[in-house]
Tab-separated table of C-alpha atoms and ligand atoms in Angstrom:
chain	number	residue	atom	x	y	z
Y	1	MET	CA	8.439	12.769	2.754
Y	2	ASN	CA	11.424	11.105	0.715
Y	3	GLY	CA	14.407	9.216	1.182
Y	4	PRO	CA	14.731	5.679	2.419
Y	5	VAL	CA	11.644	4.323	4.339
Y	6	PHE	CA	11.145	1.352	6.577
Y	7	LEU	CA	8.566	-0.437	4.590
Y	8	SER	CA	7.823	-0.399	0.760
Y	9	VAL	CA	4.536	-2.132	-0.340
Y	10	VAL	CA	4.624	-3.046	-3.910
Y	11	ILE	CA	1.155	-3.237	-5.527
Y	12	PRO	CA	0.894	-4.323	-9.385
Y	13	MET	CA	-2.316	-3.084	-11.103
Y	14	TYR	CA	-3.818	-3.937	-14.349
Y	15	ASN	CA	-7.293	-2.536	-14.902
Y	16	GLU	CA	-8.041	-2.213	-11.172
Y	17	GLU	CA	-10.008	0.998	-11.074
Y	18	GLU	CA	-12.779	-0.607	-9.111
Y	19	VAL	CA	-10.637	-1.565	-6.257
Y	20	ILE	CA	-7.816	1.068	-6.116
Y	21	GLU	CA	-9.331	3.359	-3.685
Y	22	THR	CA	-10.563	0.765	-1.414
Y	23	THR	CA	-7.112	-0.938	-1.463
Y	24	PHE	CA	-5.355	2.415	-0.660
Y	25	ARG	CA	-7.672	2.980	2.388
Y	26	ARG	CA	-7.227	-0.662	3.665
Y	27	LEU	CA	-3.407	-0.404	3.331
Y	28	THR	CA	-3.156	2.945	5.125
Y	29	GLU	CA	-5.458	1.786	7.825
Y	30	ALA	CA	-3.391	-1.523	8.299
Y	31	LEU	CA	-0.003	0.320	8.156
Y	32	ALA	CA	-0.785	3.108	10.561
Y	33	PRO	CA	-0.521	1.126	13.781
Y	34	ILE	CA	3.068	-0.005	12.816
Y	35	GLY	CA	4.349	3.499	13.499
Y	36	GLU	CA	7.080	3.233	10.855
Y	37	THR	CA	7.751	5.259	7.600
Y	38	TYR	CA	6.417	3.610	4.604
Y	39	GLU	CA	5.831	4.087	0.944
Y	40	LEU	CA	3.340	2.505	-1.479
Y	41	VAL	CA	4.672	1.748	-4.744
Y	42	PHE	CA	1.863	1.221	-7.371
Y	43	VAL	CA	2.866	-0.270	-10.626
Y	44	ASN	CA	0.432	0.425	-13.416
Y	45	ASP	CA	0.911	-2.408	-15.894
Y	46	GLY	CA	-0.496	-0.671	-18.767
Y	47	SER	CA	-3.994	-0.469	-17.602
Y	48	ARG	CA	-6.659	0.598	-20.148
Y	49	ASP	CA	-9.106	2.016	-17.611
Y	50	ASN	CA	-8.647	4.936	-15.162
Y	51	THR	CA	-6.221	3.090	-12.734
Y	52	ALA	CA	-3.377	5.475	-13.295
Y	53	LYS	CA	-5.581	8.531	-12.986
Y	54	LEU	CA	-7.064	7.418	-9.747
Y	55	VAL	CA	-3.544	6.737	-8.209
Y	56	ARG	CA	-2.311	10.222	-9.463
Y	57	ARG	CA	-5.237	11.690	-7.630
Y	58	ILE	CA	-4.478	9.683	-4.291
Y	59	GLY	CA	-0.806	10.763	-4.748
Y	60	GLU	CA	-1.569	14.360	-4.871
Y	61	GLY	CA	-2.694	14.058	-1.216
Y	62	ASP	CA	-0.326	11.602	-0.006
Y	63	LYS	CA	3.394	11.831	-1.198
Y	64	ARG	CA	3.855	8.184	0.237
Y	65	VAL	CA	2.059	7.196	-2.765
Y	66	LYS	CA	4.314	6.475	-5.647
Y	67	MET	CA	3.568	5.094	-9.040
Y	68	LEU	CA	5.414	3.558	-11.999
Y	69	ASP	CA	3.548	3.825	-15.076
Y	70	PHE	CA	4.508	1.227	-17.655
Y	71	SER	CA	4.485	2.049	-21.473
Y	72	ARG	CA	2.335	-1.050	-21.981
Y	73	ASN	CA	1.169	-4.333	-20.276
Y	74	PHE	CA	4.335	-6.290	-19.429
Y	75	GLY	CA	2.721	-8.765	-17.051
Y	76	HIS	CA	2.299	-9.388	-13.458
Y	77	GLN	CA	5.666	-10.732	-12.553
Y	78	ILE	CA	7.476	-7.938	-14.368
Y	79	ALA	CA	5.287	-5.409	-12.675
Y	80	VAL	CA	6.315	-6.681	-9.271
Y	81	THR	CA	9.977	-6.733	-10.500
Y	82	ALA	CA	9.754	-2.996	-11.359
Y	83	GLY	CA	8.197	-2.267	-8.067
Y	84	MET	CA	10.981	-4.003	-6.102
Y	85	ASP	CA	13.645	-2.205	-8.355
Y	86	TYR	CA	12.344	1.202	-7.118
Y	87	ALA	CA	11.397	0.304	-3.613
Y	88	SER	CA	13.699	1.839	-1.009
Y	89	GLY	CA	12.348	0.113	2.184
Y	90	ARG	CA	14.293	-1.749	4.713
Y	91	VAL	CA	11.642	-4.410	4.076
Y	92	VAL	CA	9.482	-4.950	0.980
Y	93	VAL	CA	6.168	-6.408	0.855
Y	94	LEU	CA	4.417	-7.760	-2.374
Y	95	ILE	CA	0.711	-7.668	-2.496
Y	96	ASP	CA	-2.087	-8.008	-5.076
Y	97	ALA	CA	-4.261	-4.876	-5.736
Y	98	ASP	CA	-7.540	-6.825	-5.414
Y	99	LEU	CA	-7.501	-7.255	-1.754
Y	100	GLN	CA	-7.354	-11.121	-1.933
Y	101	ASP	CA	-4.295	-10.965	0.314
Y	102	PRO	CA	-5.295	-9.059	3.573
Y	103	PRO	CA	-3.145	-5.998	4.216
Y	104	GLU	CA	-3.930	-6.570	7.944
Y	105	LEU	CA	-1.394	-9.467	7.789
Y	106	ILE	CA	1.550	-7.130	7.229
Y	107	PRO	CA	2.019	-6.140	10.825
Y	108	GLU	CA	2.272	-9.994	11.558
Y	109	MET	CA	4.910	-10.365	8.865
Y	110	ILE	CA	6.882	-7.550	10.269
Y	111	ALA	CA	6.788	-9.238	13.691
Y	112	LYS	CA	8.241	-12.448	12.149
Y	113	TRP	CA	10.868	-10.304	10.396
Y	114	ARG	CA	11.792	-8.856	13.679
Y	115	GLU	CA	12.342	-12.390	15.079
Y	116	GLY	CA	15.003	-12.576	12.283
Y	117	TYR	CA	13.423	-14.093	9.214
Y	118	ASP	CA	14.400	-12.571	5.879
Y	119	VAL	CA	11.295	-13.907	3.939
Y	120	ILE	CA	7.822	-14.328	5.319
Y	121	TYR	CA	5.510	-15.829	2.520
Y	122	GLY	CA	1.853	-16.096	2.833
Y	123	GLN	CA	0.596	-19.571	2.503
Y	124	ARG	CA	-3.066	-20.111	1.470
Y	125	VAL	CA	-4.936	-22.509	3.799
Y	126	VAL	CA	-8.138	-21.721	2.043
Y	127	ARG	CA	-9.022	-19.911	-1.201
Y	128	LYS	CA	-12.366	-18.232	-1.198
Y	129	GLY	CA	-14.332	-17.413	-4.152
Y	130	GLU	CA	-12.155	-18.924	-6.762
Y	131	SER	CA	-13.600	-21.422	-9.312
Y	132	LEU	CA	-12.962	-25.168	-8.740
Y	133	PHE	CA	-11.105	-25.190	-12.074
Y	134	LYS	CA	-8.722	-22.502	-10.838
Y	135	LYS	CA	-8.148	-24.327	-7.457
Y	136	LEU	CA	-7.677	-27.664	-9.087
Y	137	THR	CA	-5.209	-26.432	-11.722
Y	138	ALA	CA	-3.378	-24.512	-9.094
Y	139	ALA	CA	-3.028	-27.597	-7.026
Y	140	VAL	CA	-1.844	-29.749	-9.751
Y	141	PHE	CA	0.492	-27.094	-10.909
Y	142	TYR	CA	2.148	-26.674	-7.514
Y	143	ARG	CA	2.672	-30.373	-7.085
Y	144	LEU	CA	3.996	-30.866	-10.577
Y	145	LEU	CA	6.386	-28.074	-10.180
Y	146	ARG	CA	7.542	-29.545	-6.927
Y	147	SER	CA	8.171	-32.908	-8.395
Y	148	MET	CA	10.269	-31.465	-11.247
Y	149	THR	CA	12.335	-28.871	-9.684
Y	150	SER	CA	15.399	-29.060	-7.488
Y	151	VAL	CA	14.655	-25.897	-5.706
Y	152	SER	CA	11.969	-26.406	-3.200
Y	153	ILE	CA	9.232	-24.036	-3.783
Y	154	PRO	CA	6.643	-23.999	-1.154
Y	155	VAL	CA	3.227	-25.253	-2.284
Y	156	ASP	CA	0.005	-23.006	-2.195
Y	157	THR	CA	1.989	-19.699	-1.937
Y	158	GLY	CA	1.415	-16.809	-4.048
Y	159	ASP	CA	3.571	-13.604	-4.391
Y	160	PHE	CA	2.047	-12.057	-1.096
Y	161	ARG	CA	5.246	-11.882	1.038
Y	162	LEU	CA	7.599	-9.701	2.970
Y	163	MET	CA	11.200	-9.696	2.142
Y	164	ASP	CA	14.224	-8.216	3.779
Y	165	ARG	CA	16.312	-5.512	1.694
Y	166	LYS	CA	19.023	-7.987	1.122
Y	167	VAL	CA	16.707	-10.505	-0.607
Y	168	CYS	CA	15.060	-7.755	-2.572
Y	169	ASP	CA	18.530	-6.651	-3.836
Y	170	ALA	CA	19.309	-10.292	-4.642
Y	171	LEU	CA	16.129	-10.543	-6.703
Y	172	SER	CA	16.792	-7.275	-8.380
Y	173	SER	CA	20.266	-8.633	-9.524
Y	174	MET	CA	18.575	-11.514	-11.393
Y	175	ARG	CA	17.627	-9.933	-14.696
Y	176	GLU	CA	16.027	-13.080	-16.541
Y	177	GLN	CA	13.133	-12.434	-18.830
Y	178	SER	CA	11.049	-15.426	-17.900
Y	179	ARG	CA	10.324	-14.562	-14.275
Y	180	PHE	CA	8.612	-16.725	-11.542
Y	181	ILE	CA	9.234	-14.683	-8.485
Y	182	ARG	CA	8.097	-17.219	-5.795
Y	183	GLY	CA	10.658	-19.636	-7.341
Y	184	MET	CA	13.315	-16.980	-7.459
Y	185	VAL	CA	12.789	-16.131	-3.803
Y	186	SER	CA	13.141	-19.731	-2.852
Y	187	TRP	CA	16.282	-20.177	-5.037
Y	188	ALA	CA	17.833	-17.094	-3.232
Y	189	GLY	CA	17.510	-18.914	0.136
Y	190	PHE	CA	18.082	-16.813	3.264
Y	191	ARG	CA	15.872	-17.652	6.317
Y	192	GLN	CA	12.306	-18.171	5.073
Y	193	THR	CA	9.106	-18.937	6.902
Y	194	ALA	CA	5.408	-19.252	6.208
Y	195	LEU	CA	2.441	-17.325	7.589
Y	196	GLU	CA	-0.865	-19.191	6.902
Y	197	TYR	CA	-3.856	-17.293	5.814
Y	198	VAL	CA	-7.123	-17.436	4.195
Y	199	ARG	CA	-7.160	-16.104	0.588
Y	200	GLU	CA	-10.214	-13.758	0.486
Y	201	GLU	CA	-12.629	-13.451	-2.702
Y	202	ARG	CA	-11.624	-10.738	-5.034
Y	203	PHE	CA	-13.032	-7.467	-3.898
Y	204	ALA	CA	-14.226	-6.152	-7.116
Y	205	GLY	CA	-13.658	-6.756	-10.906
Y	206	GLU	CA	-12.721	-9.939	-12.477
Y	207	THR	CA	-9.485	-12.011	-12.595
Y	208	LYS	CA	-6.686	-10.547	-14.789
Y	209	TYR	CA	-5.178	-14.016	-14.999
Y	210	PRO	CA	-7.102	-15.748	-17.705
Y	211	LEU	CA	-6.167	-19.346	-18.603
Y	212	ARG	CA	-3.651	-18.102	-21.224
Y	213	LYS	CA	-1.626	-16.185	-18.685
Y	214	MET	CA	-1.761	-18.911	-16.127
Y	215	VAL	CA	-0.328	-21.476	-18.798
Y	216	ARG	CA	2.344	-18.908	-19.574
Y	217	LEU	CA	3.121	-18.446	-15.944
Y	218	SER	CA	3.359	-22.298	-15.432
Y	219	LEU	CA	5.649	-22.769	-18.440
Y	220	ASP	CA	7.834	-20.113	-17.222
Y	221	ALA	CA	7.997	-21.627	-13.852
Y	222	ILE	CA	8.868	-25.139	-15.106
Y	223	THR	CA	11.318	-24.120	-17.756
Y	224	SER	CA	13.270	-21.611	-15.559
Y	225	PHE	CA	13.482	-24.116	-12.698
Y	226	SER	CA	13.942	-27.399	-14.333
Y	227	THR	CA	15.537	-29.035	-17.217
Y	228	LYS	CA	13.811	-32.196	-16.541
Y	229	PRO	CA	11.442	-32.048	-19.484
Y	230	LEU	CA	14.591	-31.979	-21.827
Y	231	LYS	CA	15.574	-35.230	-20.432
Y	232	ILE	CA	12.210	-36.974	-21.220
Y	233	ALA	CA	13.421	-37.574	-24.787
Y	234	GLY	CA	16.475	-39.403	-23.600
Y	235	ILE	CA	14.345	-41.742	-21.316
Y	236	LEU	CA	11.575	-42.288	-23.748
Y	237	GLY	CA	14.207	-43.137	-26.430
Y	238	PHE	CA	15.891	-45.630	-24.099
Y	239	VAL	CA	12.596	-47.331	-23.211
Y	240	MET	CA	11.647	-47.353	-26.828
Y	241	SER	CA	14.809	-48.912	-27.959
Y	242	ALA	CA	14.560	-51.672	-25.129
Y	243	VAL	CA	10.944	-52.476	-26.311
Y	244	GLY	CA	12.148	-52.614	-30.130
Y	245	PHE	CA	14.887	-54.843	-29.338
Y	246	ILE	CA	12.573	-57.344	-27.548
Y	247	TYR	CA	10.129	-57.192	-30.344
Y	248	LEU	CA	13.013	-57.905	-32.742
Y	249	LEU	CA	13.784	-61.066	-30.750
Y	250	VAL	CA	10.127	-62.040	-31.147
Y	251	VAL	CA	10.193	-61.560	-34.797
Y	252	ILE	CA	13.312	-63.565	-35.504
Y	253	TYR	CA	11.776	-66.271	-33.331
Y	254	GLN	CA	8.698	-66.386	-35.378
Y	255	ARG	CA	10.571	-66.206	-38.767
Y	256	LEU	CA	12.743	-69.041	-37.692
Y	257	PHE	CA	10.298	-71.475	-35.691
Y	258	THR	CA	6.813	-70.648	-36.787
Y	259	ASP	CA	5.115	-69.987	-39.899
Y	260	THR	CA	2.779	-67.163	-38.693
Y	261	THR	CA	1.993	-64.760	-41.602
Y	262	LEU	CA	2.993	-61.323	-41.154
Y	263	GLN	CA	-0.052	-59.156	-40.713
Y	264	GLY	CA	0.009	-55.484	-39.380
Y	265	TRP	CA	-1.003	-52.679	-41.564
Y	266	THR	CA	-3.166	-51.228	-38.742
Y	267	SER	CA	-0.450	-51.686	-36.017
Y	268	MET	CA	2.046	-49.988	-38.390
Y	269	ILE	CA	-0.057	-46.876	-38.761
Y	270	VAL	CA	-0.923	-46.742	-35.051
Y	271	ILE	CA	2.787	-47.087	-34.122
Y	272	SER	CA	3.748	-44.515	-36.758
Y	273	LEU	CA	1.201	-41.905	-35.453
Y	274	LEU	CA	2.238	-42.568	-31.952
Y	275	PHE	CA	5.984	-42.030	-32.628
Y	276	HIS	CA	5.297	-38.950	-34.804
Y	277	GLY	CA	3.269	-37.559	-31.987
Y	278	ILE	CA	6.006	-38.132	-29.403
Y	279	THR	CA	8.631	-36.662	-31.604
Y	280	LEU	CA	6.717	-33.584	-32.248
Y	281	SER	CA	5.786	-33.065	-28.527
Y	282	LEU	CA	9.404	-33.433	-27.765
Y	283	LEU	CA	10.426	-30.936	-30.458
Y	284	GLY	CA	7.794	-28.713	-28.861
Y	285	ILE	CA	9.536	-28.931	-25.459
Y	286	LEU	CA	12.943	-28.284	-27.062
Y	287	GLY	CA	11.282	-25.088	-28.732
Y	288	GLU	CA	10.190	-23.847	-25.250
Y	289	TYR	CA	13.656	-23.823	-24.095
Y	290	ILE	CA	15.142	-22.629	-27.212
Y	291	GLY	CA	12.615	-19.752	-27.441
Y	292	ARG	CA	13.464	-18.606	-23.859
Y	293	THR	CA	17.269	-18.790	-24.583
Y	294	TYR	CA	16.602	-16.580	-27.528
Y	295	GLU	CA	14.482	-14.194	-25.417
Y	296	GLU	CA	17.351	-13.995	-22.990
Y	297	ALA	CA	20.064	-13.496	-25.685
Y	298	LYS	CA	18.373	-10.281	-26.837
Y	299	ARG	CA	19.106	-8.672	-23.402
Y	300	ARG	CA	16.238	-6.307	-23.498
Y	301	PRO	CA	15.090	-4.379	-20.604
Y	302	LEU	CA	12.452	-6.038	-18.587
Y	303	TYR	CA	10.119	-3.146	-18.792
Y	304	LEU	CA	9.776	0.439	-19.991
Y	305	VAL	CA	8.445	3.124	-17.578
Y	306	ALA	CA	6.433	5.948	-19.390
Y	307	ASP	CA	5.998	7.939	-16.281
Y	308	LYS	CA	6.761	8.171	-12.529
Y	309	LEU	CA	4.791	9.630	-9.716
Y	310	ASN	CA	6.451	10.902	-6.420
Y	311	PHE	CA	9.766	9.298	-7.096
Y	312	GLU	CA	12.545	11.738	-6.363
Y	313	GLN	CA	15.288	9.905	-8.193
Y	314	PRO	CA	15.408	6.439	-9.542
Y	315	SER	CA	17.165	4.210	-7.022
Y	316	HIS	CA	19.197	1.285	-8.209
Y	317	ALA	CA	16.857	0.685	-11.121
Y	318	GLU	CA	17.733	0.207	-14.779
Y	319	PRO	CA	18.206	3.307	-16.927
Y	320	PHE	CA	15.492	4.060	-19.344
Y	321	PRO	CA	15.134	6.032	-22.435
Y	322	PRO	CA	12.508	8.679	-21.988
Y	323	SER	CA	9.531	7.391	-23.798
Y	324	SER	CA	6.755	9.539	-25.320
Y	325	PRO	CA	3.206	8.281	-25.192
Y	326	SER	CA	1.069	10.436	-27.408
Y	327	GLY	CA	-2.538	11.639	-27.121
Y	328	ASP	CA	-2.431	12.518	-23.375
Y	329	PRO	CA	-3.835	16.128	-23.183
Y	330	GLU	CA	-2.542	16.729	-19.611
Y	331	LEU	CA	1.047	15.473	-20.690
Y	332	ALA	CA	1.019	17.625	-23.655
Y	333	ALA	CA	0.274	20.690	-21.517
Y	334	SER	CA	3.058	19.830	-19.141
Y	335	ARG	CA	5.534	19.838	-21.996
Y	336	ARG	CA	4.736	23.111	-23.464
C	1	LIG	N1	-1.775	-8.015	-12.706
C	1	LIG	C1	-0.847	-7.249	-13.392
C	1	LIG	N2	-0.614	-7.415	-14.873
C	1	LIG	C2	-1.307	-8.393	-15.474
C	1	LIG	C3	-2.244	-9.174	-14.833
C	1	LIG	C4	-2.483	-8.889	-13.422
C	1	LIG	O1	-0.174	-6.227	-12.918
C	1	LIG	O2	-1.009	-8.573	-16.621
C	1	LIG	C5	-1.929	-7.729	-11.336
C	1	LIG	C6	-3.493	-7.548	-10.877
C	1	LIG	O3	-3.856	-6.189	-11.091
C	1	LIG	C7	-3.419	-7.944	-9.428
C	1	LIG	C8	-2.387	-9.028	-9.533
C	1	LIG	O4	-1.628	-8.832	-10.604
C	1	LIG	O5	-2.986	-6.969	-8.612
C	1	LIG	C9	-2.953	-10.443	-9.520
C	1	LIG	O6	-3.938	-10.644	-10.504
C	1	LIG	P1	-5.415	-11.104	-10.218
C	1	LIG	O7	-5.911	-10.877	-9.007
C	1	LIG	O8	-6.236	-10.894	-11.485
C	1	LIG	O9	-5.009	-12.744	-10.284
C	1	LIG	P2	-5.661	-13.955	-9.578
C	1	LIG	O10	-5.725	-13.456	-8.078
C	1	LIG	O11	-7.001	-14.090	-10.039
C	1	LIG	O12	-4.696	-15.010	-9.726
C	2	LIG	MG1	-6.470	-11.757	-7.466
């Protein structure tokens, strides 16, 4: 079956061979009762294991299973973006491959969509099986982000959500490199509502979001939705000048009316270190923004697709140069 469908489910995958078959089964079972046409858009984000092979096998028996196979690992947010670019559904659902977001919630999301909402985002009331450190850093991050941005991004939501076609199109038209999708959806507006759910434990395998990727995502989120960090320099500078001025008055007073000897080698060093520290941190913040501006200025495509499965024609997606991964015997055979 091809052509436009009612529902597209976008599933990013990075080394998910342990979960993929169960995910497929749970999704098909959850979607069957809806009685609408659908497609499952799997995005293989440069997995090093058998993820792609498994999806290919599933896709032989079920043409509703489609796959974009990236040329390398581009990151979760980019994988989701590609899935949305190629999704043809009237509504599009983003869901993780590891079954932490229950597929059984999709019918409820569709019901809300029929009520007239354009975005139904899953809000986690409980997070199971995640380390205290992850929960704590996540809680701090969401609140920090909220205090810094002018766009109101709902707290405790991940990317698990249903979006109307018009929201998906709006997102596809935003081609920035540093992507924080939940923020971009909030920015887009439209009628949005939350659907509370319990975030389950990962079904199998381990998290593909080590601290390094979490920090990166947080920096992307803050820098793409707020310029407040850039203003810290100005505020600090002002406060420091005020303090300096007051101290100047003190020094003049001492010079004129007292005979206190000037001491202060230690305090000089402390102040010097402190201010060099502050200056360097502020330069670092500037660097984050300049680096991102530079990345945007290059205007590279967000991702490269090495191979596609069960897609008839690319929809409104970016044009890609055909890339040629080497060393795949199946592929080599198909080219002879
Ligand atoms: N993922 C991806 N590319 C990456 C990292 C993760 O496509 O570089 C996918 C991963 O396969 C999963 C989803 O993004 O479907 C969320 O990742 P994970 O469950 O590891 O994150 P966590 O739930 O631990 O935050
Ligand atoms: Mg997960």
